[in-house]
mmCIF file of C-alpha atoms and ligand atoms in Angstrom:
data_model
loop_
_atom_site.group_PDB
_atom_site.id
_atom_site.type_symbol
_atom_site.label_atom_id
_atom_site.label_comp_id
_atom_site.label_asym_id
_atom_site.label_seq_id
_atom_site.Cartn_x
_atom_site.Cartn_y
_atom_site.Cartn_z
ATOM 1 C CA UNK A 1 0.000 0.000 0.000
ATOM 2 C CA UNK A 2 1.376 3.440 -1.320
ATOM 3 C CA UNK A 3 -0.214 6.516 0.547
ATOM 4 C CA UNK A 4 -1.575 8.903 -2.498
ATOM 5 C CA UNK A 5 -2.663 12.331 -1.454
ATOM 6 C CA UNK A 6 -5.798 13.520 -4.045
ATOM 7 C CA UNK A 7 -6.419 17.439 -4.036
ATOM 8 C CA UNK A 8 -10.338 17.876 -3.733
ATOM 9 C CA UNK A 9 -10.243 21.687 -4.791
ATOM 10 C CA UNK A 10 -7.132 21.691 -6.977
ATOM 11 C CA UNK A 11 -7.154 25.730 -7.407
ATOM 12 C CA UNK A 12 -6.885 26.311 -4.042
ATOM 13 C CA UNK A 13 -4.688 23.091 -2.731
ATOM 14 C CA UNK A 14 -7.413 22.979 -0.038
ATOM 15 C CA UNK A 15 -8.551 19.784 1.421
ATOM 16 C CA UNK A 16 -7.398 16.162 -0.131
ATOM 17 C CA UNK A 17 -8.190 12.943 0.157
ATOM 18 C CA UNK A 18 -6.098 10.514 2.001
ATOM 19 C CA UNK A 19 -5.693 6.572 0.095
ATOM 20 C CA UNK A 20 -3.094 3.793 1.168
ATOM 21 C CA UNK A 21 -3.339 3.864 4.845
ATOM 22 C CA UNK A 22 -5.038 1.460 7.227
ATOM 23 C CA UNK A 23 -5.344 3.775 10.576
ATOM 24 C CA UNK A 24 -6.440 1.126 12.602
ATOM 25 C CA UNK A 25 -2.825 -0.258 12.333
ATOM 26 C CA UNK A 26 0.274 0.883 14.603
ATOM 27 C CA UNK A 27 2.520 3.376 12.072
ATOM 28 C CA UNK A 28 5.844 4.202 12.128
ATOM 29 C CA UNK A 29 6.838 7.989 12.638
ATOM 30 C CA UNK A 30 8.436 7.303 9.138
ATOM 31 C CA UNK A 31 4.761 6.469 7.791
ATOM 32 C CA UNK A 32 3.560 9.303 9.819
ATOM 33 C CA UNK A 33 4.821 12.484 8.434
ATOM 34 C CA UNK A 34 3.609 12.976 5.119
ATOM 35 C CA UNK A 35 0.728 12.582 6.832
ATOM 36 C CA UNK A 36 2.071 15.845 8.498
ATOM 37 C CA UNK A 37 3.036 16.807 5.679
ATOM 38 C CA UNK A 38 -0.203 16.475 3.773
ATOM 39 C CA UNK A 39 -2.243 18.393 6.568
ATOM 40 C CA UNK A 40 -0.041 21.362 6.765
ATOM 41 C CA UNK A 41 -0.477 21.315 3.252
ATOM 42 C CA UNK A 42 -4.236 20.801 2.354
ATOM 43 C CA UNK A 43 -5.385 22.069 5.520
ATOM 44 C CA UNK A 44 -7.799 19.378 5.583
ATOM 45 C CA UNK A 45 -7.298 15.167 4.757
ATOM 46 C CA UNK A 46 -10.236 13.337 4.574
ATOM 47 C CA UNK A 47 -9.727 9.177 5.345
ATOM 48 C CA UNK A 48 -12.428 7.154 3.974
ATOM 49 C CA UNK A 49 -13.655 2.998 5.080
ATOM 50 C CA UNK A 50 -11.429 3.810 8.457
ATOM 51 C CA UNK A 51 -12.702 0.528 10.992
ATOM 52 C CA UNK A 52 -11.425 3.008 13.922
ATOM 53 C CA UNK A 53 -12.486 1.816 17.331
ATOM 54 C CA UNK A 54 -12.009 4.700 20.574
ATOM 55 C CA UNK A 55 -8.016 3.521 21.144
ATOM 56 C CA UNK A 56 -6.951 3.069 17.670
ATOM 57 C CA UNK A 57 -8.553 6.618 17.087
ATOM 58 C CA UNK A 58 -6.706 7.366 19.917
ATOM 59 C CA UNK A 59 -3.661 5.816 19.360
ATOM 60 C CA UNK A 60 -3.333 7.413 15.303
ATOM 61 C CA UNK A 61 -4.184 11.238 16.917
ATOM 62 C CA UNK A 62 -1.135 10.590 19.976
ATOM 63 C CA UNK A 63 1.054 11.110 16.384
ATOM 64 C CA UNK A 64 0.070 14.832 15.766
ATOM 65 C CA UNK A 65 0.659 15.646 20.165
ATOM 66 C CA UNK A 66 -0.579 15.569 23.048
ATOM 67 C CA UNK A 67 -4.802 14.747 23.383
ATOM 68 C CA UNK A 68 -7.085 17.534 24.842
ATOM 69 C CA UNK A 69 -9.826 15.797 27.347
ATOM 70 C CA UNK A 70 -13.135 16.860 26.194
ATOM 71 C CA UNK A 71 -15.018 19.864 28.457
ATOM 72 C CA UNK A 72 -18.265 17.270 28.428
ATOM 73 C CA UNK A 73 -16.145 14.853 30.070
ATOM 74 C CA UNK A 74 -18.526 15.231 33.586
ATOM 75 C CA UNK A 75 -21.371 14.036 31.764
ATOM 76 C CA UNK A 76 -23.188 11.067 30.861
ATOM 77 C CA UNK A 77 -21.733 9.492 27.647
ATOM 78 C CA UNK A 78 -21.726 7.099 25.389
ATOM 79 C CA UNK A 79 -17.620 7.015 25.528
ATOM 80 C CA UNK A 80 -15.479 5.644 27.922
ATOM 81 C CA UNK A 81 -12.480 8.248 27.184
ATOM 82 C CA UNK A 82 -11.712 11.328 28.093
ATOM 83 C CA UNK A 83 -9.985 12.157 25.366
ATOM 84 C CA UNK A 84 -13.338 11.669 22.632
ATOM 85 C CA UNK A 85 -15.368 13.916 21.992
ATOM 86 C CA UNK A 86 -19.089 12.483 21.840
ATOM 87 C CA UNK A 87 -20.589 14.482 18.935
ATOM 88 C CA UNK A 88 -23.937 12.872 18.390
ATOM 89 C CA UNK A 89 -27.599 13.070 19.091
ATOM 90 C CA UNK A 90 -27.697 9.803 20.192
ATOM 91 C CA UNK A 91 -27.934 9.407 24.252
ATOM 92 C CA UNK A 92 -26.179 6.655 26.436
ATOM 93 C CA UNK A 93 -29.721 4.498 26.644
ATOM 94 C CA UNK A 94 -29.679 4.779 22.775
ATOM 95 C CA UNK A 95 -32.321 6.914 22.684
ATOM 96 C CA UNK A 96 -32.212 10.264 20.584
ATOM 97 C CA UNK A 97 -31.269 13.423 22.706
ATOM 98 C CA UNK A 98 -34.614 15.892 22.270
ATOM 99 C CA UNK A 99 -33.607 19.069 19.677
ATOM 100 C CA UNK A 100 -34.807 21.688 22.962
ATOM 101 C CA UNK A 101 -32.828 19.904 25.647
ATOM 102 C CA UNK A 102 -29.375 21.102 26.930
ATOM 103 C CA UNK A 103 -27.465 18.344 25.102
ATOM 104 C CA UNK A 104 -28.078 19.119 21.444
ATOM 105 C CA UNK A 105 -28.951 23.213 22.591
ATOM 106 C CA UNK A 106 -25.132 22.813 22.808
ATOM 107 C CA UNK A 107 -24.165 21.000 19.900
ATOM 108 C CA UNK A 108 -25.533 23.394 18.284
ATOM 109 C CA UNK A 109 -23.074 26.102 18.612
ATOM 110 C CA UNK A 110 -20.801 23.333 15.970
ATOM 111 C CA UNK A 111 -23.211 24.744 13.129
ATOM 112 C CA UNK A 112 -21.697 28.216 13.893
ATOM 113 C CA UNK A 113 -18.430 28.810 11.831
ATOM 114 C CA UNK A 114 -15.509 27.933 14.287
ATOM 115 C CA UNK A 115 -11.913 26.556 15.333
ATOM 116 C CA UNK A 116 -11.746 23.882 17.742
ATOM 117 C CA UNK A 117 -11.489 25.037 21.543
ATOM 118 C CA UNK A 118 -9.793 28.549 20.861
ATOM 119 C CA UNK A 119 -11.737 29.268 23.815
ATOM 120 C CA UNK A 120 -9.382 27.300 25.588
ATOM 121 C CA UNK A 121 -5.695 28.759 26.550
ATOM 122 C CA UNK A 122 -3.748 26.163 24.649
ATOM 123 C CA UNK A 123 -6.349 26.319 21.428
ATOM 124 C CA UNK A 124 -6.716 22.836 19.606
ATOM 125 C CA UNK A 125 -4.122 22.170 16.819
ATOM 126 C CA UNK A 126 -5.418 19.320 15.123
ATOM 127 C CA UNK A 127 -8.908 17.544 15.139
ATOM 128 C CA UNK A 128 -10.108 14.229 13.946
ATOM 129 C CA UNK A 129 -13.650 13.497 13.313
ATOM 130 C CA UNK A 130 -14.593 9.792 12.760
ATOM 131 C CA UNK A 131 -18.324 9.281 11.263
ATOM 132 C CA UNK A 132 -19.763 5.976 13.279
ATOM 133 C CA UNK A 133 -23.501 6.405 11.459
ATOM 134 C CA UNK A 134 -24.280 9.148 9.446
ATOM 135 C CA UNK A 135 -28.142 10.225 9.040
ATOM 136 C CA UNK A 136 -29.225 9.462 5.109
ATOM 137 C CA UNK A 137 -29.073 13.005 3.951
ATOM 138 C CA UNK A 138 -28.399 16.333 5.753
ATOM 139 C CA UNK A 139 -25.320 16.946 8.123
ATOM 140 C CA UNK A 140 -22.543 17.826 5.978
ATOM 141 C CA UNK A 141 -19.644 19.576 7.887
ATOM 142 C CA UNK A 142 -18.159 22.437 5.952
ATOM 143 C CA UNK A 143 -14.736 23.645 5.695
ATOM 144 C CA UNK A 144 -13.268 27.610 4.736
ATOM 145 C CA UNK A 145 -9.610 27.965 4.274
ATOM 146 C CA UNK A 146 -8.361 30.394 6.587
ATOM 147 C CA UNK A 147 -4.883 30.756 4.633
ATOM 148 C CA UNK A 148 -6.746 31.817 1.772
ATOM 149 C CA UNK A 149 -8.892 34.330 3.614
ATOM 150 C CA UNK A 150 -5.790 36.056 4.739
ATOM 151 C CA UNK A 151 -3.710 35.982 1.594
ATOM 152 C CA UNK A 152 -7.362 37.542 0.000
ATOM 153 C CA UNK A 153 -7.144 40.381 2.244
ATOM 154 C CA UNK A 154 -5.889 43.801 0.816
ATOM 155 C CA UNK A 155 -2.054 44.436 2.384
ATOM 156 C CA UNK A 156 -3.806 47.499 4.578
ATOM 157 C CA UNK A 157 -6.331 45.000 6.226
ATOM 158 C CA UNK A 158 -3.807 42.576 6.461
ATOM 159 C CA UNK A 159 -1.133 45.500 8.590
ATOM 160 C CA UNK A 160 -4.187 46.376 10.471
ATOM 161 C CA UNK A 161 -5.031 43.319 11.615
ATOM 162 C CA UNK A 162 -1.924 41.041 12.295
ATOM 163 C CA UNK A 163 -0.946 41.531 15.772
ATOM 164 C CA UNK A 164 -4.637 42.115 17.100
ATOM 165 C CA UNK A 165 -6.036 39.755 19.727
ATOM 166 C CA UNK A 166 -9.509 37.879 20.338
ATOM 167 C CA UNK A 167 -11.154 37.707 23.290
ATOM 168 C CA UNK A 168 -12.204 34.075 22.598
ATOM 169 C CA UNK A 169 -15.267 32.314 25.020
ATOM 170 C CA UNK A 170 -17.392 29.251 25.008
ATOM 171 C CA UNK A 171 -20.112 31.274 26.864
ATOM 172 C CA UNK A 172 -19.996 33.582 23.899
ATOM 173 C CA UNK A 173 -20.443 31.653 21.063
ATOM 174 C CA UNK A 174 -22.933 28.843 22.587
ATOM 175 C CA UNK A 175 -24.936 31.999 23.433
ATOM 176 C CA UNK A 176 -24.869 32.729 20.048
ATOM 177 C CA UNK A 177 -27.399 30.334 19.864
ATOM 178 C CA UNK A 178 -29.862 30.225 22.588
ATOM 179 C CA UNK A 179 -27.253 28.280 24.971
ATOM 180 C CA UNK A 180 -27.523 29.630 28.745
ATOM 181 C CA UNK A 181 -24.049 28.774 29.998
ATOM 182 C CA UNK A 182 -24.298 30.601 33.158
ATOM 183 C CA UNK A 183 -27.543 28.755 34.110
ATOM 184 C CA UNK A 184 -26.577 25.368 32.028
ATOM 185 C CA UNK A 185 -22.765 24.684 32.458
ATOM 186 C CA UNK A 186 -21.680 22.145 34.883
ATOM 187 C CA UNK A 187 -19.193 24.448 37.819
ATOM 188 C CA UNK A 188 -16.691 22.103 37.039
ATOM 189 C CA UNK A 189 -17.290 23.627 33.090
ATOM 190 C CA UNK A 190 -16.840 27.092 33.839
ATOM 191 C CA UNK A 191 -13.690 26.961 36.051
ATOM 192 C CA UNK A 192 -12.039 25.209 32.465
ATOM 193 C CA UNK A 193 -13.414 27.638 30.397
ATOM 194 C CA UNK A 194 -12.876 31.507 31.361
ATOM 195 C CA UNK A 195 -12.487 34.047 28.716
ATOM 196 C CA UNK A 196 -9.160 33.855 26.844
ATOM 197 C CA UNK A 197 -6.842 35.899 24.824
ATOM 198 C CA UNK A 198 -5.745 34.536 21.189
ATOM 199 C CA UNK A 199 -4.049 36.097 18.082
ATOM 200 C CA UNK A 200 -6.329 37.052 15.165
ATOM 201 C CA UNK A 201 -3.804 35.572 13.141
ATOM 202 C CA UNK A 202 -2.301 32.197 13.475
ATOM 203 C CA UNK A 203 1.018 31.001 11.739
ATOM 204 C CA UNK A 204 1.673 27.494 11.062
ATOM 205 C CA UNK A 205 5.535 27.727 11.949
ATOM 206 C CA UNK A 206 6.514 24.847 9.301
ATOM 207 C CA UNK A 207 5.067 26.677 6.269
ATOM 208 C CA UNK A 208 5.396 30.238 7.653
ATOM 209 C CA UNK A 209 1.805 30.608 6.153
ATOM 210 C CA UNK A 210 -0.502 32.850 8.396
ATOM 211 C CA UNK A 211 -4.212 32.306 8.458
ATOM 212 C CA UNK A 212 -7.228 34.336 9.727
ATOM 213 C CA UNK A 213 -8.579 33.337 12.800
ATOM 214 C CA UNK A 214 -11.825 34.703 13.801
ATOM 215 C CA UNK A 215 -14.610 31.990 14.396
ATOM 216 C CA UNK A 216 -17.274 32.010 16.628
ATOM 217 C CA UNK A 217 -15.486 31.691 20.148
ATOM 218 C CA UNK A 218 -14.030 35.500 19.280
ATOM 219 C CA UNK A 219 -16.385 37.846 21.253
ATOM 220 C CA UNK A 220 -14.863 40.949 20.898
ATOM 221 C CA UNK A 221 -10.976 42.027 19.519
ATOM 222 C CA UNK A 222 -9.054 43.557 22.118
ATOM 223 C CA UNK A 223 -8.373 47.145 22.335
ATOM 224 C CA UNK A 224 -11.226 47.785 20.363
ATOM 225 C CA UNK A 225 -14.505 49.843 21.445
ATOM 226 C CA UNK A 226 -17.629 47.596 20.910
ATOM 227 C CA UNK A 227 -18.946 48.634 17.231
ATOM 228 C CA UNK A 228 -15.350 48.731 15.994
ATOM 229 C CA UNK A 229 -14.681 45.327 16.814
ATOM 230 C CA UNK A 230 -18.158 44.215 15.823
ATOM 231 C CA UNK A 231 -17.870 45.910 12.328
ATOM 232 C CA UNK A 232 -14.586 44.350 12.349
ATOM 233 C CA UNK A 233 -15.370 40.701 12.749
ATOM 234 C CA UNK A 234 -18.544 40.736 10.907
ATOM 235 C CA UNK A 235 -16.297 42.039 7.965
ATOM 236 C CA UNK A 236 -13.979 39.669 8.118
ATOM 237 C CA UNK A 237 -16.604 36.653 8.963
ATOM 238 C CA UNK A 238 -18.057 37.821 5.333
ATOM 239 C CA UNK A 239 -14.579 37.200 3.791
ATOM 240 C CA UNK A 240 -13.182 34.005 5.759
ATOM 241 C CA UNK A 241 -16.723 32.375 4.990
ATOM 242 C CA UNK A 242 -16.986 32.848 1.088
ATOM 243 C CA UNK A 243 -18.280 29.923 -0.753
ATOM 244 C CA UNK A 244 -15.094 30.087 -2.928
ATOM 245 C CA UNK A 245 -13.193 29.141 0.332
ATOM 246 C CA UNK A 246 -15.151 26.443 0.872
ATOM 247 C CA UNK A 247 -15.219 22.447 1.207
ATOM 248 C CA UNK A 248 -17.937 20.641 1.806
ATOM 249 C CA UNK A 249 -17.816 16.991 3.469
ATOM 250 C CA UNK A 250 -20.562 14.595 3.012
ATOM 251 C CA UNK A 251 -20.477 11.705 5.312
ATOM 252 C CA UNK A 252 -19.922 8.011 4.947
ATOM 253 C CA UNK A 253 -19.584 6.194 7.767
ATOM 254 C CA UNK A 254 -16.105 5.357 8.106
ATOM 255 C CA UNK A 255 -14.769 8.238 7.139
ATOM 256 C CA UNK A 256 -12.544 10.300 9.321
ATOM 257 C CA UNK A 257 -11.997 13.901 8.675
ATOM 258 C CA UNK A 258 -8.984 15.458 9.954
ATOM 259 C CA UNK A 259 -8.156 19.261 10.028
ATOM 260 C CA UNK A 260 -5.979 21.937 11.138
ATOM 261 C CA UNK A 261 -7.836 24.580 12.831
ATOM 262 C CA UNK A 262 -5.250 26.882 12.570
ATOM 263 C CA UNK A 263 -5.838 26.512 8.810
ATOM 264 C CA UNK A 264 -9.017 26.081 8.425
ATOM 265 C CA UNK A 265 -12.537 26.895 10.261
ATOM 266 C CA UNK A 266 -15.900 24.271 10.049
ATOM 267 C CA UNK A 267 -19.469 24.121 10.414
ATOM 268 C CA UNK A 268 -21.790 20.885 11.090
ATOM 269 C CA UNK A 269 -25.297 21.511 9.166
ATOM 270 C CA UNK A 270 -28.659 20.882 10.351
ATOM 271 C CA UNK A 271 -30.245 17.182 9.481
ATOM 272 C CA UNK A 272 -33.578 15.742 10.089
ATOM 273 C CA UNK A 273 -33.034 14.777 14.239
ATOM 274 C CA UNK A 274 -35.064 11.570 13.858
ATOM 275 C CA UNK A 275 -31.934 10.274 12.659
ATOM 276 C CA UNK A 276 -29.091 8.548 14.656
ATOM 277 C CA UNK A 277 -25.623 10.561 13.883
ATOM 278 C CA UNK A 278 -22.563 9.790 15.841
ATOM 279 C CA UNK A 279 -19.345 11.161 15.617
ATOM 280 C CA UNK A 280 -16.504 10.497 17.430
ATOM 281 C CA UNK A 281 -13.558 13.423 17.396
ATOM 282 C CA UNK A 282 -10.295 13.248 19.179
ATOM 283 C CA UNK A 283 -8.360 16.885 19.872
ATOM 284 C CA UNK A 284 -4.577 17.591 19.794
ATOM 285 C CA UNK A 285 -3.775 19.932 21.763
ATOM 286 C CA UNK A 286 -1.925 23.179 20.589
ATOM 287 C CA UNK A 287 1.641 23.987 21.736
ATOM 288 C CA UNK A 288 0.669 27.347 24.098
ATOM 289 C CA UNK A 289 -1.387 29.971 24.164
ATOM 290 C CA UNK A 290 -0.932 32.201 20.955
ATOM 291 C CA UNK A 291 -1.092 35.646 22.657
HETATM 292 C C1 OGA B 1 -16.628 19.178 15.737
HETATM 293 C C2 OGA B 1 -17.657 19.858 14.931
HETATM 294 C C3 OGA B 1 -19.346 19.490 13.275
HETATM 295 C C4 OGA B 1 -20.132 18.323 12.796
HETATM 296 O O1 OGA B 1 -16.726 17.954 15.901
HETATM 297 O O2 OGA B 1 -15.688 19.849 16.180
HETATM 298 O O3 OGA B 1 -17.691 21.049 14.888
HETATM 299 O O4 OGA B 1 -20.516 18.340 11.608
HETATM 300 N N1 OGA B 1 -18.470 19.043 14.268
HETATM 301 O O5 OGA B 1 -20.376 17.403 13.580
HETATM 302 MN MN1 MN B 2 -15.863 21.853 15.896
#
């Protein structure tokens, strides 16, 4: 088996598909890093017929860092590690989680334009989404090239900008929509997740590229007096979101979606909640706080 790396928007060398490797299977760093490679390339690899149980998804992530432990960790779940991420409507009882109750009012906030825990102080580098049943039609997750955004900006934007800071918060952006964290998270939640501080612009220090970052954790821009930085990020929300930017990923299950959310942001869309979907994701976590 040969690992082949397939470009799935060849103008913009964003997002490729990933053939020749078995995940499930122990790999040499050696088979690891044009895996690496690929993703601080493409931004986003997408794995497809991966048989990936919780450790082997585990064990395949270890290779990109260290493992974030999911903030949901103090609930009731259908995993039994920390380290996954239980996105799915489906309860531990197997029964499916109501649309108004707190578990999928959460969830939610994933169909908001985002990078992965920037609301926490060492943001997510790396995250790996593994489809376990995928509802017939409807829950796509979309993907905007971040790198892209920023080399579309004009140079004054782009001097304006770099160096700025993002007051990034989970309250914030599940509020968004119709999430009450202060009456809704666990303590235990909000003592991991204050308000934190993270550049506007991330560089990935391998390629030296830099990359908007400006999802929907970023409640205000520091420094900035409210309509300013609310002018600010709506304008540049308009540019990092444009369809051109875009890849969309429909779901097989099997398939395991890696991305770089320094590189790229993502949505989940809507589907019909009669029908089971279960995700499993896995976080690496960055390597500090970025301002
Ligand atoms: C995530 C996420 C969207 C989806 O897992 O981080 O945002 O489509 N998921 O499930
Ligand atoms: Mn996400």
């Amino acid at each position: 088996m040969s690992i082949d790396f397939t470009p799935l928007n060849t103008d913009a060398g964003f997002a490729a598909e990933v053939t020749g490797v078995d995940l499930s299977r122990a790999m040499e760093t050696a088979a690891f890093l044009p895996i690496r490679d690929g993703l601080d390339k493409y931004g986003v690899l997408v794995f497809r017929e991966q048989d990936l149980d919780e450790e082997a998804q585990i064990a395949f992530s270890r290779h990109f860092g260290a493992l974030e432990v999911s903030i949901r960790r103090h609930r009731p779940r259908a995993v039994a590690h920390d380290e996954i991420s239980d996105i799915t409507n489906v309860a531990p009882d197997g029964s499916i989680y109501p649309l108004d109750g707190e578990h999928m009012s959460y969830n939610l906030g994933n169909q908001l334009w985002h990078a992965d825990s920037s609301f926490k102080r060492v943001p997510a580098l790396v995250s790996l989404l593994h489809a376990r049943e995928v509802p017939p039609k409807g829950g796509a997750t979309e993907f905007a090239d971040q790198r892209s955004a920023w080399d579309g900006l004009s140079s004054e934007t782009q001097s304006r900008i770099d160096g700025m800071v993002g007051m990034h918060s989970l309250a914030h952006s599940r509020a968004t929509m119709g999430y009450d964290a202060e009456a809704q998270f666990m303590d235990a939640e909000k003592e991991e997740v204050p308000p934190v501080r993270q550049a506007l612009v991330q560089t990935n220090p391998r390629t030296g590229r830099k990359a908007l970052y400006a999802g929907a954790h970023v409640a205000n821009i520091v420094g900035l007096e409210k309509a300013e930085s609310d002018a600010l990020l709506i304008d540049l929300r308009d540019r990092a979101t444009m369809e051109q930017l875009q890849h969309h990923h429909t779901w097989q299950p099997g398939d395991l979606v890696i991305w770089d959310n320094r590189a790229a942001m993502h949505r989940g869309r809507p589907w019909d909640n009669s029908y089971r979907r279960v995700m499993r994701r896995t976080t690496v976590a960055g390597d500090g706080p970025t301002a």
